[in-house]
Short mmCIF file of C-alpha atoms in Angstrom, two decimals:
data_model
loop_
_atom_site.label_atom_id
_atom_site.label_comp_id
_atom_site.label_asym_id
_atom_site.label_seq_id
_atom_site.Cartn_x
_atom_site.Cartn_y
_atom_site.Cartn_z
CA UNK A 1 16.56 -5.10 -0.14
CA UNK A 2 16.08 -7.39 -3.12
CA UNK A 3 14.10 -6.52 -6.36
CA UNK A 4 11.19 -8.66 -5.51
CA UNK A 5 10.56 -6.89 -2.26
CA UNK A 6 11.05 -3.57 -3.81
CA UNK A 7 8.35 -4.38 -6.45
CA UNK A 8 5.92 -5.66 -3.71
CA UNK A 9 6.72 -2.41 -1.70
CA UNK A 10 5.67 -0.49 -4.75
CA UNK A 11 2.28 -2.14 -4.66
CA UNK A 12 1.51 -1.14 -1.01
CA UNK A 13 -1.44 1.07 -0.81
CA UNK A 14 -2.10 0.66 -4.47
CA UNK A 15 -4.67 -2.12 -4.61
CA UNK A 16 -7.84 -3.25 -2.79
CA UNK A 17 -8.47 -2.35 0.73
CA UNK A 18 -4.85 -1.22 1.40
CA UNK A 19 -5.66 1.88 -0.55
CA UNK A 20 -7.24 3.19 2.72
CA UNK A 21 -3.78 3.58 3.97
CA UNK A 22 -3.18 6.60 1.84
CA UNK A 23 -0.23 8.60 2.94
CA UNK A 24 1.60 5.63 4.46
CA UNK A 25 5.38 6.02 4.37
CA UNK A 26 7.67 3.25 4.71
CA UNK A 27 10.65 4.14 6.84
CA UNK A 28 12.27 0.92 7.11
CA UNK A 29 12.11 -2.66 5.72
CA UNK A 30 14.89 -5.02 6.43
CA UNK A 31 16.20 -7.85 8.52
CA UNK A 32 12.61 -8.95 9.85
CA UNK A 33 11.60 -5.47 10.91
CA UNK A 34 9.47 -2.82 9.21
CA UNK A 35 8.60 0.78 10.28
CA UNK A 36 5.94 2.99 8.75
CA UNK A 37 4.53 6.31 9.38
CA UNK A 38 0.77 7.04 8.82
CA UNK A 39 -1.00 10.42 9.15
CA UNK A 40 -4.39 9.91 10.86
CA UNK A 41 -6.43 11.66 8.09
CA UNK A 42 -10.14 11.08 7.02
CA UNK A 43 -9.71 7.66 5.28
CA UNK A 44 -8.54 5.92 8.45
CA UNK A 45 -10.63 7.79 11.05
CA UNK A 46 -13.76 6.56 12.87
CA UNK A 47 -16.83 8.64 13.47
CA UNK A 48 -15.29 10.30 16.43
CA UNK A 49 -12.37 11.44 14.36
CA UNK A 50 -9.69 9.13 15.78
CA UNK A 51 -7.72 6.28 14.27
CA UNK A 52 -10.36 3.53 13.29
CA UNK A 53 -9.86 0.04 14.80
CA UNK A 54 -10.21 -1.57 11.40
CA UNK A 55 -7.49 0.67 9.98
CA UNK A 56 -5.29 -0.61 13.00
CA UNK A 57 -6.06 -4.10 12.21
CA UNK A 58 -5.06 -3.39 8.44
CA UNK A 59 -1.86 -1.82 9.68
CA UNK A 60 -0.97 -4.97 11.69
CA UNK A 61 -1.66 -7.10 8.71
CA UNK A 62 0.19 -4.76 6.02
CA UNK A 63 3.27 -3.79 8.08
CA UNK A 64 3.46 -7.22 9.67
CA UNK A 65 3.44 -8.80 6.31
CA UNK A 66 6.27 -6.49 5.11
CA UNK A 67 8.38 -7.47 8.04
CA UNK A 68 7.67 -11.18 7.39
CA UNK A 69 8.80 -10.67 3.76
CA UNK A 70 12.15 -9.21 4.80
CA UNK A 71 12.85 -12.16 7.07
CA UNK A 72 11.91 -14.81 4.49
CA UNK A 73 14.71 -15.61 1.97
CA UNK A 74 12.13 -16.00 -0.82
CA UNK A 75 10.25 -12.81 0.36
CA UNK A 76 7.02 -14.75 0.65
CA UNK A 77 4.01 -12.60 1.94
CA UNK A 78 2.14 -15.62 3.24
CA UNK A 79 -1.60 -16.03 4.07
CA UNK A 80 -2.89 -14.75 7.46
CA UNK A 81 -3.97 -17.67 9.73
CA UNK A 82 -4.33 -15.68 13.07
CA UNK A 83 -4.46 -11.86 13.80
CA UNK A 84 -5.28 -10.24 17.05
CA UNK A 85 -5.21 -6.56 18.27
CA UNK A 86 -5.33 -4.94 21.58
CA UNK A 87 -6.28 -1.19 21.41
CA UNK A 88 -4.86 0.69 24.23
CA UNK A 89 -5.15 4.43 23.56
CA UNK A 90 -6.55 6.80 20.91
CA UNK A 91 -4.71 8.41 18.03
CA UNK A 92 -6.79 11.71 17.36
CA UNK A 93 -7.28 12.98 13.65
CA UNK A 94 -4.46 15.17 12.56
CA UNK A 95 -1.92 13.20 14.44
CA UNK A 96 0.59 10.73 13.13
CA UNK A 97 1.32 7.15 14.11
CA UNK A 98 4.50 5.09 13.82
CA UNK A 99 3.94 1.31 13.22
CA UNK A 100 6.82 -1.04 13.98
CA UNK A 101 6.58 -4.70 13.01
CA UNK A 102 9.18 -7.20 14.40
CA UNK A 103 9.34 -10.95 13.31
CA UNK A 104 9.31 -13.13 16.32
CA UNK A 105 9.94 -16.29 14.24
CA UNK A 106 10.08 -17.22 10.71
CA UNK A 107 10.18 -20.88 9.61
CA UNK A 108 9.63 -23.09 6.74
CA UNK A 109 5.83 -22.72 6.81
CA UNK A 110 4.82 -20.33 9.53
CA UNK A 111 5.88 -16.71 10.65
CA UNK A 112 5.09 -14.84 13.71
CA UNK A 113 5.22 -11.13 14.08
CA UNK A 114 4.34 -8.48 16.54
CA UNK A 115 3.29 -4.96 15.68
CA UNK A 116 3.35 -1.83 17.72
CA UNK A 117 1.33 1.28 16.76
CA UNK A 118 2.51 4.29 18.68
CA UNK A 119 1.60 8.13 18.48
CA UNK A 120 4.60 9.88 16.93
CA UNK A 121 4.17 13.04 19.08
CA UNK A 122 4.42 11.29 22.56
CA UNK A 123 5.34 7.68 21.95
CA UNK A 124 2.15 6.43 23.66
CA UNK A 125 1.21 2.97 22.60
CA UNK A 126 -2.07 3.09 20.70
CA UNK A 127 -2.36 -0.61 19.86
CA UNK A 128 -0.45 -3.84 19.80
CA UNK A 129 -0.97 -6.79 17.38
CA UNK A 130 0.27 -10.23 16.71
CA UNK A 131 -0.13 -12.08 13.51
CA UNK A 132 0.71 -15.47 12.23
CA UNK A 133 1.23 -16.30 8.53
CA UNK A 134 1.25 -19.51 6.57
CA UNK A 135 4.23 -19.49 4.11
CA UNK A 136 3.68 -21.50 1.04
#
């Protein structure tokens, strides 16, 4: 992992809206892949006490961007041009989710990533997202 990527990793969860992902732990970030663990605590819960849909979309963006940065030789985070999420199962409060992003393709100006969010306890797929980034 290069110094630029390490520096940017240190900023995750420190600024702006990303601060809602308090407790996020980066498990892996290299070679077009990124894996993180996130406890489903109050900052990311909906009114029903489960993982909030907006938090899932934020995870797709943040973890997907991290994976893209590891695939791009210049470590560019890019700008999102497209993001979609399918929610499949709940992740209850007090549980933990594992988020895995895999770059599908990274070119000169566009990168594509798929992100799976699973309950750590039983591996059930909570949500799946895809994102496109413009790399400038």
